[in-house]
Coordinates of C-alpha atoms in Angstrom, one line a residue:
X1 CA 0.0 0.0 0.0
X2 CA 1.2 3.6 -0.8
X3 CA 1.4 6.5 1.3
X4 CA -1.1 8.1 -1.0
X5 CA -3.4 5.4 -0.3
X6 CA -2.9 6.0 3.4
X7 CA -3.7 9.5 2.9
X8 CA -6.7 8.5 0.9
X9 CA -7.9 6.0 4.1
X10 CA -7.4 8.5 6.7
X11 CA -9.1 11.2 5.0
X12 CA -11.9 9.1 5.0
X13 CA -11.7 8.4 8.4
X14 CA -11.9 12.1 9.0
X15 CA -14.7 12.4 6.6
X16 CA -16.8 9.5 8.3
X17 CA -15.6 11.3 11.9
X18 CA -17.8 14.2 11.0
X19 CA -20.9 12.3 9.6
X20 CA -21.6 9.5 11.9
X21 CA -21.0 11.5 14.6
X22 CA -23.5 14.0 13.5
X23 CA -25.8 11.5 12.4
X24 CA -25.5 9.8 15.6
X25 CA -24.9 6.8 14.1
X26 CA -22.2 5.4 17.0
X27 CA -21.7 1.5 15.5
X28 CA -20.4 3.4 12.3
X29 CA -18.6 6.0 14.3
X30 CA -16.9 3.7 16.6
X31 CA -15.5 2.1 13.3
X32 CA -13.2 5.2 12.8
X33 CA -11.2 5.0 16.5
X34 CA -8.6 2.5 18.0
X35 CA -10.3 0.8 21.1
X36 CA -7.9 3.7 23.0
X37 CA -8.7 6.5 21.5
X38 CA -9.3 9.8 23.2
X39 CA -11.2 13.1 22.5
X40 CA -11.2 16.5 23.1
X41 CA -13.4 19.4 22.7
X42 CA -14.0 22.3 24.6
X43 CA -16.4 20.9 26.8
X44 CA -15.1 17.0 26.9
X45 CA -12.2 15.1 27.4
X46 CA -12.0 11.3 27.4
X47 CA -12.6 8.0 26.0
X48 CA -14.8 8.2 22.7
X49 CA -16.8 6.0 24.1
X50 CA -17.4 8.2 26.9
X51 CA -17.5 10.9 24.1
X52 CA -20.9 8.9 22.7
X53 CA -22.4 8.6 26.2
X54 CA -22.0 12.5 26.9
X55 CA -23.0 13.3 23.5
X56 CA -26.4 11.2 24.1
X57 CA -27.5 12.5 27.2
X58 CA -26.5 16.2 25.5
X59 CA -28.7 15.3 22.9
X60 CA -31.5 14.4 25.2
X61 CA -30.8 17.7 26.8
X62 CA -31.5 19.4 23.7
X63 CA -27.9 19.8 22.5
X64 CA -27.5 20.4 19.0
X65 CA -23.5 20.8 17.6
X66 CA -22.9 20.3 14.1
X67 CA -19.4 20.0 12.3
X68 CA -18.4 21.1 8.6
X69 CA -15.1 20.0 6.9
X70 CA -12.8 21.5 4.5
X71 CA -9.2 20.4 3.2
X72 CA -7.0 18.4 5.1
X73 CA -2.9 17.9 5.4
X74 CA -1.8 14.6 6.1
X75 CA 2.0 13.2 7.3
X76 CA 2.3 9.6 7.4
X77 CA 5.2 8.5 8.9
X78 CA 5.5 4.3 8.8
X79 CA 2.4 3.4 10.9
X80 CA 2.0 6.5 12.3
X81 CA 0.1 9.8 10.6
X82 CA -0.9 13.0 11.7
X83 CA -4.3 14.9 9.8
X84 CA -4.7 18.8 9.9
X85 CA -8.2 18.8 8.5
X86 CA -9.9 22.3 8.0
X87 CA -13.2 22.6 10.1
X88 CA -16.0 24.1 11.6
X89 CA -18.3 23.5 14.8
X90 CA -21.9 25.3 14.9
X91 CA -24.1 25.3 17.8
X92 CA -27.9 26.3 18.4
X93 CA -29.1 27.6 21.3
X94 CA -30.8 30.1 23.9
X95 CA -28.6 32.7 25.3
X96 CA -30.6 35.0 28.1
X97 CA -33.6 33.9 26.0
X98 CA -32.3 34.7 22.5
X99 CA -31.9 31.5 20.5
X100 CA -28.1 32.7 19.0
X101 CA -26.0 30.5 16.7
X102 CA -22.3 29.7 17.3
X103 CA -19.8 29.3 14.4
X104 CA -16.0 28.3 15.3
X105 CA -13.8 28.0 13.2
X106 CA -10.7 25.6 13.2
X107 CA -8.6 22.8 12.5
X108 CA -9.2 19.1 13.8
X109 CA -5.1 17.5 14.9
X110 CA -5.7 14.2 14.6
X111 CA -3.0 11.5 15.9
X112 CA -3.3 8.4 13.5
X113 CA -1.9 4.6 13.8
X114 CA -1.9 1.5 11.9
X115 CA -2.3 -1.2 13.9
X116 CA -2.6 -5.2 12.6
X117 CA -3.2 -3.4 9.2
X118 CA -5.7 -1.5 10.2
X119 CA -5.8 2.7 10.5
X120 CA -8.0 3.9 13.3
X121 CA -8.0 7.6 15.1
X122 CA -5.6 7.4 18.8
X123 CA -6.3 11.1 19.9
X124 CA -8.4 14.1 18.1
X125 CA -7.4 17.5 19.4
X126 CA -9.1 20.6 17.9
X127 CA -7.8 23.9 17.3
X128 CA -10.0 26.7 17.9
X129 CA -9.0 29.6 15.6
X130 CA -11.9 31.8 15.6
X131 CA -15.5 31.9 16.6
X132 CA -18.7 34.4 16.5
X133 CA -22.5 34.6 17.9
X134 CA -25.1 35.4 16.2
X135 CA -28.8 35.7 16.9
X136 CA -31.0 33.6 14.8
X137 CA -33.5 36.7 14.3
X138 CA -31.8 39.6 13.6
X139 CA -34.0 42.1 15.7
X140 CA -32.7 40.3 19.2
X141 CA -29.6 40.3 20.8
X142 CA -28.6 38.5 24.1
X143 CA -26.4 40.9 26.4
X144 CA -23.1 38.9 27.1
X145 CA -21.1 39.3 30.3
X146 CA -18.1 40.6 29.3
X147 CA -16.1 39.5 32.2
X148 CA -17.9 36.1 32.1
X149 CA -16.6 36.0 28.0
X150 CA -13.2 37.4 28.9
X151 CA -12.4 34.4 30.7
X152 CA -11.8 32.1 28.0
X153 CA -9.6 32.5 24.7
X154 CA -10.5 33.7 21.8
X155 CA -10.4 31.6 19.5
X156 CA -13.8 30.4 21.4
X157 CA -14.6 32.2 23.8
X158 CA -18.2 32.5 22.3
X159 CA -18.2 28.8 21.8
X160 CA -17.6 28.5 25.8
X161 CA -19.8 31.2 26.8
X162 CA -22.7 29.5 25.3
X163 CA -21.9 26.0 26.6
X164 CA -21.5 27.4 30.0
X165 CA -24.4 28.6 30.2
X166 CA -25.6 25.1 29.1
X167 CA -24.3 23.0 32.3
X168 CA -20.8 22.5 30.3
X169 CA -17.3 22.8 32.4
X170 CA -15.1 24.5 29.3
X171 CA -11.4 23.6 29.6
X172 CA -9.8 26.9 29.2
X173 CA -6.5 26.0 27.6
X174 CA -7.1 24.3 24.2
X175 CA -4.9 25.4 21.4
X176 CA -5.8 28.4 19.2
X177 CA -4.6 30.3 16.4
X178 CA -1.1 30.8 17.9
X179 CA 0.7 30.6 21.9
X180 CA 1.9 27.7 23.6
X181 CA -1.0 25.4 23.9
X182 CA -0.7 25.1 19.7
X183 CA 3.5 24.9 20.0
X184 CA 2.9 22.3 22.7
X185 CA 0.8 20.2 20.4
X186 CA 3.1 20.6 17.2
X187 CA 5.7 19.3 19.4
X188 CA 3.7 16.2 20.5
X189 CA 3.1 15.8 16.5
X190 CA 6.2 15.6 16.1
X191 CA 7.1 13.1 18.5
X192 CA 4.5 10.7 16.9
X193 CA 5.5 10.6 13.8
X194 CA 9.3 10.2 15.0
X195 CA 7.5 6.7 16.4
X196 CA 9.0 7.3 19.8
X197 CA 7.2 6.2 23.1
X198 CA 4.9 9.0 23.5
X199 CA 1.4 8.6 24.6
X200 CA -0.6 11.3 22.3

C-alpha cells in the first residue's frame, strides 16, 4: 500500500468522523477509532466512548452541535500519521432567551496509527482559531457578560460562553490560532510521527 493510499484511508476516516458522529450513528462511528482513542473538545475530554455517552445525554438535553469539513494535510510516517483537516463547529441555542447561533472555526489535529493493518483515530485534538454569535432573528440580541466571556480564549470564547451557560465545564487552555498550547501540540506531533514512546 502507498502512502497516498494511506492518505486516501485516513481522510476518509476524517470524513466519516464528521458524519456519523453527526448523524449519531455510533456502531459506524466507533468504526473510525482504535479501542484507546481519546477526544477533546472544549467541553469534553476522554474516551470516545465516553464521548458517545456525553454526546447522548446532551442530545436528550436538547444539544445540537454540528461540524463542517474542508481540506485536510496529512503526514504519514511508517504506521504512524498525523491529519490537519480544515473545520468548523456550529451550535444552536438560547442565550438570556435569544436562541443565537455559534460558528467556530478551526482545524481538527488528529493523531493516526496502523495497527494489525488497520488505521484507526488514537487522539483528536481541535484547534479553535476563531469563533462568533449570532442571533438567529436579527431584531434580538442577548447581552453577554463581558467579564464572564473574557475568561476564555479567543479563538472560542463564544463557543464556551454558550456552553456554560448550558451546564458545560469548558477547559480553558485548548490550542488556538497561535501561543503555547498550539507549539505544545506541534511538538507532541512531532514526537509521533518520530514513532518514539509518546502517549498522544
Amino acid at each position: 500500500m502507498s502512502i497516498d493510499d494511506d492518505r486516501r484511508i485516513i481522510r476518509e476516516l476524517v470524513e466519516n468522523w464528521a458524519l456519523w458522529r453527526d448523524a449519531r450513528l455510533w456502531d459506524r462511528f466507533r468504526t473510525v477509532w482504535h479501542a484507546d482513542g481519546r477526544m477533546m473538545a472544549t467541553w469534553f475530554q476522554g474516551s470516545f466512548e465516553e464521548f458517545i455517552n456525553a454526546n447522548d445525554q446532551g442530545w436528550a438535553r436538547g444539544v445540537r452541535i454540528l461540524h463542517f469539513l474542508g481540506g485536510s494535510a496529512i503526514e504519514v510516517a511508517g504506521a504512524r500519521a498525523i491529519a490537519q483537516t480544515k473545520m468548523t463547529i456550529s451550535q444552536r441555542a438560547p442565550v438570556d432567551g435569544v436562541i443565537c447561533d455559534v460558528v467556530c472555526t478551526g482545524r481538527f489535529y488528529d493523531f493516526f496509527e496502523k495497527r494489525d493493518g488497520r488505521w484507526g483515530l488514537v487522539l483528536r485534538q481541535p484547534i479553535y482559531e476563531k469563533d462568533r454569535l449570532d442571533p438567529v432573528d436579527p431584531l434580538q440580541a442577548p447581552k453577554l457578560n463581558p467579564e464572564l466571556l473574557a475568561k476564555f480564549p479567543e479563538g472560542y470564547r463564544h463557543l464556551a460562553y454558550l456552553q456554560v451557560h448550558h451546564g458545560f465545564k469548558v477547559k480553558p487552555d485548548m490550542p488556538g490560532l497561535a501561543g503555547p498550547a498550539l507549539d505544545a501540540l506541534y511538538r507532541r506531533g512531532a514526537v509521533w510521527l518520530e514513532g518514539k514512546a509518546a502517549t498522544p
